[in-house]
């Protein structure tokens, strides 16, 4: 009987795992350079936490189960809610801002397709305690910098603001529940349903305004255009905030963004600036990053506090690396295989491997292969250097070092092996 893995999950073989680890390390390094510290949260949480202010999109795709005490639990579909719970439980009194980052697997029961999985990974950050435009701008800048560090080129950063639409609706007496449904329909592109609901809510001329705002996208000229459309409305304040934030974003060296007031995001907790990054080389599921400003601490019993963050769809970033043929770093470029010309020399080979391993990855041939076969094995595994321990050389205190790329060999004194590399 053959066992198959569950739909929407994947196995990662060594080559792919190595590439994924490289991307993960670049992300971690970049987050840390901006002052973020890593945290970890449980893989499952109470259903109540996960569904609070999460939105229909998340709720309808949960892996949800009852534990043996009949409590409702869910595998985490994202990190923002768990991180805010962690903040309320442990970190409320710490100096602000708090800069937290995470890396881990998430679960959504979606229809699997290219770039959409049931188990996928997110790498993200949450900035807690500053609502200033420079804080929001720094968060977007960090996302873009991370992709630049990975040498991705063909991506677009779209920046919007859900507060504008929420304020228009609020001023018309539309409550939060309906606002959330509207945002969800916009996010999913369900135009007919949206029309029906907007008609039902009797928005008058503001229905037209909603459509005009949603259609606004382009460069910085969008800001004054939107401001004049919103003349005399509460929502005008929100567009001004977005303008100030974009100014700071330019200070961070990010100038090639697009203003896109049509972004709604699929989660209910967003309140202000929102952004999404798309990779143009990906065919389906181009969105590699999403984030924005939100309000959740008070939902979990904490004091209200400004918060913003983002999460990379880690798997999609890796796919974008492949699609853009971005280069993976030359980490572990120096790797070694040690082979002997006879079993008697194995102890010496193991001895040498321990010395080399202090500095570089090194393995001893464990199959007692003859030299020719060992070289083939090194080649197939992409190991760039082979050390051959032979009797004659050993008598002189030396071994042979073979460069697999060029095929050249030379004798080196054992005690100097690490120095000559
Ligand atoms: P999200 O847009 O739902 O936002 O997810 C973030 C990213 O995760 C998406 O842009 C996408 O790349 C990736 N993603 C989502 N679902 C899947 C899937 N089924 N398969 C593969 N990749 C997927 C959030 O989760 C927010 N918590 C982001 C955030 C952090 N906002 C503020 N702070």
CSV table of C-alpha atoms and ligand atoms in Angstrom, one decimal:
chain,number,residue,atom,x,y,z
A,1,UNK,CA,0.0,0.0,0.0
A,2,UNK,CA,1.3,3.4,-0.9
A,3,UNK,CA,0.9,6.3,1.4
A,4,UNK,CA,0.5,9.8,0.0
A,5,UNK,CA,0.9,13.1,1.8
A,6,UNK,CA,-2.3,15.1,2.4
A,7,UNK,CA,-3.4,17.4,-0.4
A,8,UNK,CA,-1.9,20.9,-0.3
A,9,UNK,CA,1.2,19.8,1.7
A,10,UNK,CA,4.7,19.3,0.4
A,11,UNK,CA,7.9,17.3,1.0
A,12,UNK,CA,11.0,19.3,0.6
A,13,UNK,CA,14.1,17.4,-0.7
A,14,UNK,CA,17.6,18.5,0.3
A,15,UNK,CA,18.2,20.8,-2.7
A,16,UNK,CA,15.0,22.7,-2.2
A,17,UNK,CA,15.4,22.8,1.5
A,18,UNK,CA,18.8,24.3,1.1
A,19,UNK,CA,17.4,27.1,-1.2
A,20,UNK,CA,14.5,27.7,1.2
A,21,UNK,CA,16.9,28.0,4.1
A,22,UNK,CA,19.0,30.5,2.2
A,23,UNK,CA,15.9,32.7,1.6
A,24,UNK,CA,14.9,32.3,5.2
A,25,UNK,CA,18.3,33.4,6.5
A,26,UNK,CA,18.4,36.5,4.3
A,27,UNK,CA,14.9,37.4,5.6
A,28,UNK,CA,16.0,36.9,9.2
A,29,UNK,CA,19.2,38.9,8.8
A,30,UNK,CA,17.3,41.8,7.2
A,31,UNK,CA,14.6,41.9,9.9
A,32,UNK,CA,17.3,41.8,12.6
A,33,UNK,CA,19.2,44.7,10.9
A,34,UNK,CA,16.0,46.8,11.4
A,35,UNK,CA,15.9,45.9,15.1
A,36,UNK,CA,13.3,43.1,15.1
A,37,UNK,CA,13.5,40.2,17.5
A,38,UNK,CA,12.2,36.7,16.9
A,39,UNK,CA,9.2,35.2,18.8
A,40,UNK,CA,7.5,31.9,18.5
A,41,UNK,CA,3.8,31.1,19.1
A,42,UNK,CA,1.9,27.8,19.2
A,43,UNK,CA,0.9,26.0,16.0
A,44,UNK,CA,-2.7,25.9,17.2
A,45,UNK,CA,-4.8,28.4,19.2
A,46,UNK,CA,-8.3,28.6,20.4
A,47,UNK,CA,-10.9,28.9,17.6
A,48,UNK,CA,-12.2,32.0,19.3
A,49,UNK,CA,-8.8,33.8,19.1
A,50,UNK,CA,-8.3,32.8,15.5
A,51,UNK,CA,-11.8,33.9,14.3
A,52,UNK,CA,-11.9,37.3,16.2
A,53,UNK,CA,-11.8,40.0,13.6
A,54,UNK,CA,-10.3,37.7,11.1
A,55,UNK,CA,-12.8,37.8,8.3
A,56,UNK,CA,-14.9,35.5,6.2
A,57,UNK,CA,-12.0,34.5,4.0
A,58,UNK,CA,-10.1,33.1,6.9
A,59,UNK,CA,-13.0,31.6,8.8
A,60,UNK,CA,-14.2,29.6,5.8
A,61,UNK,CA,-10.7,28.1,5.3
A,62,UNK,CA,-9.8,27.0,8.8
A,63,UNK,CA,-8.4,23.7,9.9
A,64,UNK,CA,-10.5,23.4,13.0
A,65,UNK,CA,-10.9,20.6,15.5
A,66,UNK,CA,-12.1,19.7,18.9
A,67,UNK,CA,-9.6,18.6,21.5
A,68,UNK,CA,-10.3,15.7,23.9
A,69,UNK,CA,-12.0,18.1,26.4
A,70,UNK,CA,-14.3,19.3,23.6
A,71,UNK,CA,-12.7,22.7,23.3
A,72,UNK,CA,-12.6,24.3,19.8
A,73,UNK,CA,-9.2,24.7,18.4
A,74,UNK,CA,-7.7,25.8,15.1
A,75,UNK,CA,-4.3,25.5,13.4
A,76,UNK,CA,-3.0,29.0,12.9
A,77,UNK,CA,-3.9,30.5,9.5
A,78,UNK,CA,-1.6,33.5,10.1
A,79,UNK,CA,0.5,35.1,12.9
A,80,UNK,CA,-0.9,38.5,13.6
A,81,UNK,CA,-3.7,37.4,16.0
A,82,UNK,CA,-1.4,35.0,17.9
A,83,UNK,CA,1.4,37.7,18.1
A,84,UNK,CA,-1.1,40.3,19.5
A,85,UNK,CA,-2.3,37.7,22.0
A,86,UNK,CA,1.3,37.1,23.0
A,87,UNK,CA,1.8,40.9,23.3
A,88,UNK,CA,-1.3,41.3,25.5
A,89,UNK,CA,-0.3,38.3,27.7
A,90,UNK,CA,3.4,39.2,28.2
A,91,UNK,CA,4.7,42.4,26.7
A,92,UNK,CA,2.3,45.3,27.3
A,93,UNK,CA,4.5,47.1,29.8
A,94,UNK,CA,7.7,46.9,27.8
A,95,UNK,CA,9.2,50.0,26.2
A,96,UNK,CA,7.8,50.9,22.8
A,97,UNK,CA,8.0,50.3,20.0
A,98,UNK,CA,8.2,46.6,20.1
A,99,UNK,CA,9.6,45.1,17.0
A,100,UNK,CA,8.7,41.4,16.7
A,101,UNK,CA,9.3,39.0,13.8
A,102,UNK,CA,8.3,35.4,13.2
A,103,UNK,CA,8.8,32.5,10.7
A,104,UNK,CA,6.7,29.4,10.6
A,105,UNK,CA,4.0,27.3,9.0
A,106,UNK,CA,0.4,28.3,8.6
A,107,UNK,CA,-2.7,26.3,7.6
A,108,UNK,CA,-5.6,27.3,5.4
A,109,UNK,CA,-8.0,24.7,3.9
A,110,UNK,CA,-7.9,26.2,0.4
A,111,UNK,CA,-8.2,24.6,-3.0
A,112,UNK,CA,-4.6,23.8,-3.8
A,113,UNK,CA,-3.1,25.2,-6.9
A,114,UNK,CA,0.3,26.7,-8.0
A,115,UNK,CA,1.4,29.0,-5.2
A,116,UNK,CA,-1.6,28.2,-3.0
A,117,UNK,CA,-1.1,25.5,-0.4
A,118,UNK,CA,-2.9,24.1,2.7
A,119,UNK,CA,0.3,24.2,4.6
A,120,UNK,CA,2.5,27.2,3.8
A,121,UNK,CA,5.1,29.4,5.5
A,122,UNK,CA,5.0,33.0,6.5
A,123,UNK,CA,7.9,35.3,7.5
A,124,UNK,CA,6.6,38.5,8.9
A,125,UNK,CA,6.9,41.4,11.4
A,126,UNK,CA,4.7,43.3,13.7
A,127,UNK,CA,5.6,46.8,14.9
A,128,UNK,CA,3.7,47.6,18.1
A,129,UNK,CA,3.4,51.1,19.7
A,130,UNK,CA,4.0,53.7,17.0
A,131,UNK,CA,1.4,55.0,14.6
A,132,UNK,CA,3.6,57.7,13.2
A,133,UNK,CA,3.9,57.8,9.4
A,134,UNK,CA,7.7,57.0,9.7
A,135,UNK,CA,6.8,53.8,11.6
A,136,UNK,CA,4.4,52.6,8.9
A,137,UNK,CA,6.8,53.7,6.2
A,138,UNK,CA,9.7,51.8,7.8
A,139,UNK,CA,7.6,48.6,7.8
A,140,UNK,CA,6.9,48.9,4.0
A,141,UNK,CA,10.6,49.8,3.5
A,142,UNK,CA,11.6,46.7,5.4
A,143,UNK,CA,9.5,44.4,3.1
A,144,UNK,CA,11.0,46.0,0.0
A,145,UNK,CA,14.5,45.9,1.3
A,146,UNK,CA,14.2,42.2,2.1
A,147,UNK,CA,13.2,41.5,-1.5
A,148,UNK,CA,16.1,43.6,-2.7
A,149,UNK,CA,18.5,41.7,-0.5
A,150,UNK,CA,17.2,38.6,-2.2
A,151,UNK,CA,18.0,40.3,-5.5
A,152,UNK,CA,14.4,40.1,-6.7
A,153,UNK,CA,13.7,42.7,-9.3
A,154,UNK,CA,10.4,42.3,-11.0
A,155,UNK,CA,8.0,43.1,-8.2
A,156,UNK,CA,5.5,45.9,-7.6
A,157,UNK,CA,4.6,47.5,-4.3
A,158,UNK,CA,1.0,48.7,-4.1
A,159,UNK,CA,0.0,51.0,-1.2
A,160,UNK,CA,-3.5,51.9,-0.2
A,161,UNK,CA,-5.6,52.9,2.8
A,162,UNK,CA,-8.7,51.1,4.0
A,163,UNK,CA,-9.5,53.9,6.5
A,164,UNK,CA,-10.7,56.0,3.5
A,165,UNK,CA,-13.5,53.6,2.5
A,166,UNK,CA,-14.3,52.8,6.1
A,167,UNK,CA,-14.8,56.5,7.0
A,168,UNK,CA,-17.0,57.1,3.9
A,169,UNK,CA,-19.2,54.2,5.0
A,170,UNK,CA,-19.1,55.1,8.6
A,171,UNK,CA,-20.3,58.7,7.9
A,172,UNK,CA,-23.2,57.1,6.0
A,173,UNK,CA,-24.1,55.1,9.1
A,174,UNK,CA,-22.8,51.8,7.8
A,175,UNK,CA,-21.7,49.7,10.8
A,176,UNK,CA,-18.4,47.8,11.1
A,177,UNK,CA,-20.0,44.4,10.3
A,178,UNK,CA,-21.2,45.6,6.9
A,179,UNK,CA,-18.0,47.5,6.3
A,180,UNK,CA,-16.1,44.2,6.8
A,181,UNK,CA,-18.4,42.4,4.4
A,182,UNK,CA,-17.8,45.1,1.8
A,183,UNK,CA,-14.1,44.9,2.2
A,184,UNK,CA,-14.2,41.1,1.8
A,185,UNK,CA,-16.2,41.4,-1.4
A,186,UNK,CA,-13.7,44.0,-2.8
A,187,UNK,CA,-10.8,41.8,-1.9
A,188,UNK,CA,-12.3,38.8,-3.7
A,189,UNK,CA,-13.3,40.9,-6.7
A,190,UNK,CA,-17.0,39.9,-6.3
A,191,UNK,CA,-18.4,42.9,-8.2
A,192,UNK,CA,-22.0,41.8,-8.5
A,193,UNK,CA,-22.4,41.0,-4.9
A,194,UNK,CA,-20.8,44.3,-4.0
A,195,UNK,CA,-23.2,46.2,-6.2
A,196,UNK,CA,-26.2,44.5,-4.5
A,197,UNK,CA,-25.0,45.3,-1.0
A,198,UNK,CA,-24.1,48.9,-1.8
A,199,UNK,CA,-27.6,49.3,-3.3
A,200,UNK,CA,-29.2,47.8,-0.2
A,201,UNK,CA,-27.3,50.1,2.1
A,202,UNK,CA,-28.7,53.2,0.2
A,203,UNK,CA,-25.5,55.2,0.0
A,204,UNK,CA,-26.9,57.8,-2.4
A,205,UNK,CA,-24.3,59.7,-4.3
A,206,UNK,CA,-21.6,58.1,-2.0
A,207,UNK,CA,-22.0,54.9,-3.9
A,208,UNK,CA,-20.5,56.6,-6.9
A,209,UNK,CA,-17.8,58.1,-4.7
A,210,UNK,CA,-16.9,54.6,-3.4
A,211,UNK,CA,-16.4,53.4,-7.0
A,212,UNK,CA,-14.3,56.4,-7.9
A,213,UNK,CA,-12.1,55.9,-4.9
A,214,UNK,CA,-11.7,52.2,-5.5
A,215,UNK,CA,-10.7,52.9,-9.1
A,216,UNK,CA,-7.9,55.3,-8.2
A,217,UNK,CA,-4.4,54.0,-8.8
A,218,UNK,CA,-1.2,55.5,-10.1
A,219,UNK,CA,1.6,57.6,-8.8
A,220,UNK,CA,1.6,60.3,-6.2
A,221,UNK,CA,-0.9,62.4,-8.2
A,222,UNK,CA,-3.6,60.0,-6.8
A,223,UNK,CA,-3.3,61.7,-3.4
A,224,UNK,CA,-4.5,65.2,-4.4
A,225,UNK,CA,-7.1,63.6,-6.8
A,226,UNK,CA,-8.6,61.6,-3.9
A,227,UNK,CA,-8.4,64.6,-1.6
A,228,UNK,CA,-10.5,66.7,-3.9
A,229,UNK,CA,-13.1,63.9,-4.3
A,230,UNK,CA,-13.3,63.7,-0.5
A,231,UNK,CA,-13.6,67.4,0.0
A,232,UNK,CA,-15.6,68.1,3.2
A,233,UNK,CA,-15.8,64.5,4.3
A,234,UNK,CA,-14.2,62.9,7.3
A,235,UNK,CA,-12.3,60.5,5.0
A,236,UNK,CA,-10.2,63.4,3.8
A,237,UNK,CA,-8.1,63.2,6.9
A,238,UNK,CA,-7.2,59.6,6.0
A,239,UNK,CA,-5.9,60.5,2.6
A,240,UNK,CA,-3.8,63.2,4.1
A,241,UNK,CA,-2.3,60.5,6.5
A,242,UNK,CA,-1.5,58.3,3.5
A,243,UNK,CA,0.2,61.3,1.8
A,244,UNK,CA,2.4,61.9,4.8
A,245,UNK,CA,3.3,58.2,5.1
A,246,UNK,CA,4.3,58.1,1.4
A,247,UNK,CA,6.5,61.1,1.9
A,248,UNK,CA,8.4,59.2,4.6
A,249,UNK,CA,8.5,56.1,2.4
A,250,UNK,CA,10.4,58.1,-0.1
A,251,UNK,CA,12.9,59.1,2.7
A,252,UNK,CA,13.5,55.4,3.2
A,253,UNK,CA,14.6,55.3,-0.5
A,254,UNK,CA,11.4,53.6,-1.7
A,255,UNK,CA,10.1,55.5,-4.7
A,256,UNK,CA,8.8,53.0,-7.1
A,257,UNK,CA,5.6,52.2,-5.3
A,258,UNK,CA,2.1,52.5,-6.8
A,259,UNK,CA,-0.7,54.1,-4.9
A,260,UNK,CA,-3.7,51.8,-5.2
A,261,UNK,CA,-6.9,52.7,-3.3
A,262,UNK,CA,-8.6,49.6,-4.5
A,263,UNK,CA,-6.7,47.4,-2.0
A,264,UNK,CA,-9.1,46.0,0.6
A,265,UNK,CA,-7.2,43.0,2.1
A,266,UNK,CA,-8.9,39.8,3.2
A,267,UNK,CA,-8.7,40.3,6.9
A,268,UNK,CA,-11.1,42.4,9.1
A,269,UNK,CA,-8.6,43.9,11.5
A,270,UNK,CA,-7.0,46.5,9.1
A,271,UNK,CA,-7.9,50.1,9.9
A,272,UNK,CA,-5.4,52.3,8.0
A,273,UNK,CA,-2.5,52.0,5.5
A,274,UNK,CA,-2.4,48.7,3.7
A,275,UNK,CA,0.0,47.3,1.1
A,276,UNK,CA,0.6,44.3,-1.1
A,277,UNK,CA,3.6,43.3,-3.1
A,278,UNK,CA,3.2,41.3,-6.4
A,279,UNK,CA,5.8,39.5,-8.3
A,280,UNK,CA,5.3,39.9,-12.1
A,281,UNK,CA,7.1,36.8,-13.0
A,282,UNK,CA,4.7,34.6,-11.1
A,283,UNK,CA,1.8,33.4,-13.2
A,284,UNK,CA,-0.8,32.7,-10.6
A,285,UNK,CA,-0.9,33.8,-7.0
A,286,UNK,CA,1.4,36.8,-7.6
A,287,UNK,CA,0.9,38.3,-4.2
A,288,UNK,CA,4.1,37.6,-2.3
A,289,UNK,CA,3.5,40.0,0.6
A,290,UNK,CA,0.6,41.7,2.4
A,291,UNK,CA,0.3,43.9,5.4
A,292,UNK,CA,-0.9,47.2,6.9
A,293,UNK,CA,-2.0,49.0,10.1
A,294,UNK,CA,-4.6,47.3,12.2
A,295,UNK,CA,-6.3,47.2,15.6
A,296,UNK,CA,-6.3,44.0,17.6
A,297,UNK,CA,-4.9,44.5,21.1
A,298,UNK,CA,-8.2,45.6,22.5
A,299,UNK,CA,-10.0,42.6,21.0
A,300,UNK,CA,-7.8,40.4,23.2
A,301,UNK,CA,-8.3,42.4,26.3
A,302,UNK,CA,-5.4,44.8,26.1
A,303,UNK,CA,-5.2,48.6,25.8
A,304,UNK,CA,-5.7,49.9,22.3
A,305,UNK,CA,-2.3,50.6,20.7
A,306,UNK,CA,-1.2,51.5,17.1
A,307,UNK,CA,0.2,48.4,15.3
A,308,UNK,CA,1.3,47.5,11.8
A,309,UNK,CA,3.1,44.7,10.1
A,310,UNK,CA,3.3,42.4,7.1
A,311,UNK,CA,3.8,38.8,6.2
A,312,UNK,CA,5.7,37.4,3.2
A,313,UNK,CA,4.1,34.3,1.6
A,314,UNK,CA,7.5,32.6,2.0
A,315,UNK,CA,6.8,29.8,-0.5
A,316,UNK,CA,5.8,32.3,-3.1
A,317,UNK,CA,8.9,34.4,-2.5
A,318,UNK,CA,10.9,31.2,-3.1
A,319,UNK,CA,8.9,30.6,-6.3
A,320,UNK,CA,9.6,34.2,-7.4
A,321,UNK,CA,13.3,33.5,-6.8
A,322,UNK,CA,13.0,30.5,-9.2
A,323,UNK,CA,10.9,32.5,-11.7
A,324,UNK,CA,13.2,35.5,-11.7
A,325,UNK,CA,16.2,33.2,-11.8
A,326,UNK,CA,17.6,35.1,-8.9
A,327,UNK,CA,20.9,33.8,-7.6
A,328,UNK,CA,21.1,32.0,-4.3
A,329,UNK,CA,24.2,33.0,-2.3
A,330,UNK,CA,27.3,31.0,-2.3
A,331,UNK,CA,26.9,29.9,1.2
A,332,UNK,CA,28.7,26.6,2.0
A,333,UNK,CA,30.8,27.0,-1.1
A,334,UNK,CA,33.6,25.2,0.6
A,335,UNK,CA,32.3,21.7,1.3
A,336,UNK,CA,34.5,18.6,1.4
A,337,UNK,CA,34.4,14.9,0.9
A,338,UNK,CA,37.3,12.8,2.3
A,339,UNK,CA,38.1,9.5,0.6
A,340,UNK,CA,40.9,7.0,1.3
A,341,UNK,CA,42.8,4.6,-1.0
A,342,UNK,CA,42.3,1.8,1.6
A,343,UNK,CA,40.3,0.9,4.7
A,344,UNK,CA,43.4,1.1,6.9
A,345,UNK,CA,43.5,4.9,6.4
A,346,UNK,CA,39.9,5.5,7.6
A,347,UNK,CA,40.9,6.5,11.1
A,348,UNK,CA,43.2,9.1,9.7
A,349,UNK,CA,40.4,10.3,7.3
A,350,UNK,CA,38.0,10.6,10.3
A,351,UNK,CA,40.6,12.5,12.2
A,352,UNK,CA,41.1,15.0,9.3
A,353,UNK,CA,37.4,15.4,8.9
A,354,UNK,CA,37.0,16.5,12.5
A,355,UNK,CA,39.7,19.1,11.9
A,356,UNK,CA,38.1,20.5,8.8
A,357,UNK,CA,34.6,20.5,10.3
A,358,UNK,CA,35.7,23.1,12.7
A,359,UNK,CA,35.5,25.5,9.8
A,360,UNK,CA,33.7,23.9,6.9
A,361,UNK,CA,31.1,21.3,6.1
A,362,UNK,CA,32.9,18.0,5.6
A,363,UNK,CA,31.9,14.4,5.2
A,364,UNK,CA,33.9,11.1,5.1
A,365,UNK,CA,33.0,8.6,2.5
A,366,UNK,CA,30.9,6.0,4.4
A,367,UNK,CA,30.5,3.6,1.5
A,368,UNK,CA,34.1,2.5,1.2
A,369,UNK,CA,34.1,3.5,-2.4
A,370,UNK,CA,37.0,3.3,-4.7
A,371,UNK,CA,38.4,6.7,-5.8
A,372,UNK,CA,36.7,6.9,-9.2
A,373,UNK,CA,33.2,6.2,-7.7
A,374,UNK,CA,33.8,8.6,-4.8
A,375,UNK,CA,34.6,11.4,-7.3
A,376,UNK,CA,31.4,10.7,-9.2
A,377,UNK,CA,29.5,10.8,-5.9
A,378,UNK,CA,31.1,14.2,-5.0
A,379,UNK,CA,30.2,15.5,-8.5
A,380,UNK,CA,26.6,14.4,-8.2
A,381,UNK,CA,26.2,16.1,-4.9
A,382,UNK,CA,27.9,19.3,-6.0
A,383,UNK,CA,30.7,18.9,-3.4
A,384,UNK,CA,33.5,21.2,-4.7
A,385,UNK,CA,36.5,19.7,-3.0
A,386,UNK,CA,37.6,16.2,-2.4
A,387,UNK,CA,40.5,15.2,-0.1
A,388,UNK,CA,42.2,12.0,-1.0
A,389,UNK,CA,44.1,10.2,1.8
A,390,UNK,CA,46.7,7.9,0.3
A,391,UNK,CA,49.4,5.9,1.9
A,392,UNK,CA,52.4,7.4,0.1
A,393,UNK,CA,51.3,11.0,0.7
A,394,UNK,CA,50.4,10.2,4.3
A,395,UNK,CA,54.0,9.0,5.0
A,396,UNK,CA,55.1,12.5,4.0
A,397,UNK,CA,52.4,14.0,6.3
A,398,UNK,CA,50.4,15.1,3.3
A,399,UNK,CA,47.0,14.5,1.5
A,400,UNK,CA,45.8,15.3,-2.0
A,401,UNK,CA,43.3,18.1,-2.4
A,402,UNK,CA,41.2,17.9,-5.6
A,403,UNK,CA,39.2,20.9,-7.0
A,404,UNK,CA,36.2,19.3,-8.6
A,405,UNK,CA,35.5,22.3,-10.8
A,406,UNK,CA,38.8,22.4,-12.5
A,407,UNK,CA,39.9,18.7,-12.0
A,408,UNK,CA,43.3,19.9,-10.7
A,409,UNK,CA,45.0,18.2,-7.7
A,410,UNK,CA,47.8,19.2,-5.4
A,411,UNK,CA,49.5,17.8,-2.3
A,412,UNK,CA,49.0,19.8,0.9
A,413,UNK,CA,50.5,19.2,4.4
A,414,UNK,CA,47.8,17.9,6.7
A,415,UNK,CA,48.3,20.5,9.4
A,416,UNK,CA,48.0,23.3,6.9
A,417,UNK,CA,44.8,22.0,5.2
A,418,UNK,CA,42.5,24.6,6.7
A,419,UNK,CA,45.0,27.5,6.0
A,420,UNK,CA,45.4,26.7,2.3
A,421,UNK,CA,41.7,26.6,1.7
B,1,LIG,P1,-2.3,37.5,4.1
B,1,LIG,O1,-2.4,38.4,2.9
B,1,LIG,O2,-3.6,36.7,4.4
B,1,LIG,O3,-2.0,38.4,5.3
B,1,LIG,O4,-1.1,36.5,4.0
B,1,LIG,C1,0.2,37.0,3.7
B,1,LIG,C2,0.8,36.3,2.6
B,1,LIG,O5,0.8,34.9,2.8
B,1,LIG,C3,0.1,36.5,1.3
B,1,LIG,O6,0.5,37.7,0.6
B,1,LIG,C4,0.5,35.2,0.5
B,1,LIG,O7,1.7,35.5,-0.2
B,1,LIG,C5,0.7,34.2,1.5
B,1,LIG,N1,-0.4,33.2,1.5
B,1,LIG,C6,-1.6,33.3,2.0
B,1,LIG,N2,-2.3,32.2,1.8
B,1,LIG,C7,-1.5,31.3,1.2
B,1,LIG,C8,-1.6,30.0,0.8
B,1,LIG,N3,-2.8,29.3,0.9
B,1,LIG,N4,-0.6,29.4,0.2
B,1,LIG,C9,0.6,30.1,0.0
B,1,LIG,N5,0.8,31.3,0.4
B,1,LIG,C10,-0.2,32.0,1.0
B,1,LIG,C11,-1.8,37.9,6.6
B,1,LIG,O8,-1.7,36.8,6.9
B,1,LIG,C12,-1.5,39.0,7.6
B,1,LIG,N6,-1.3,38.4,8.9
B,1,LIG,C13,-0.3,39.9,7.3
B,1,LIG,C14,-0.1,41.0,8.3
B,1,LIG,C15,0.9,41.0,9.3
B,1,LIG,N7,-0.7,42.1,8.4
B,1,LIG,C16,-0.3,42.8,9.4
B,1,LIG,N8,0.7,42.1,10.0
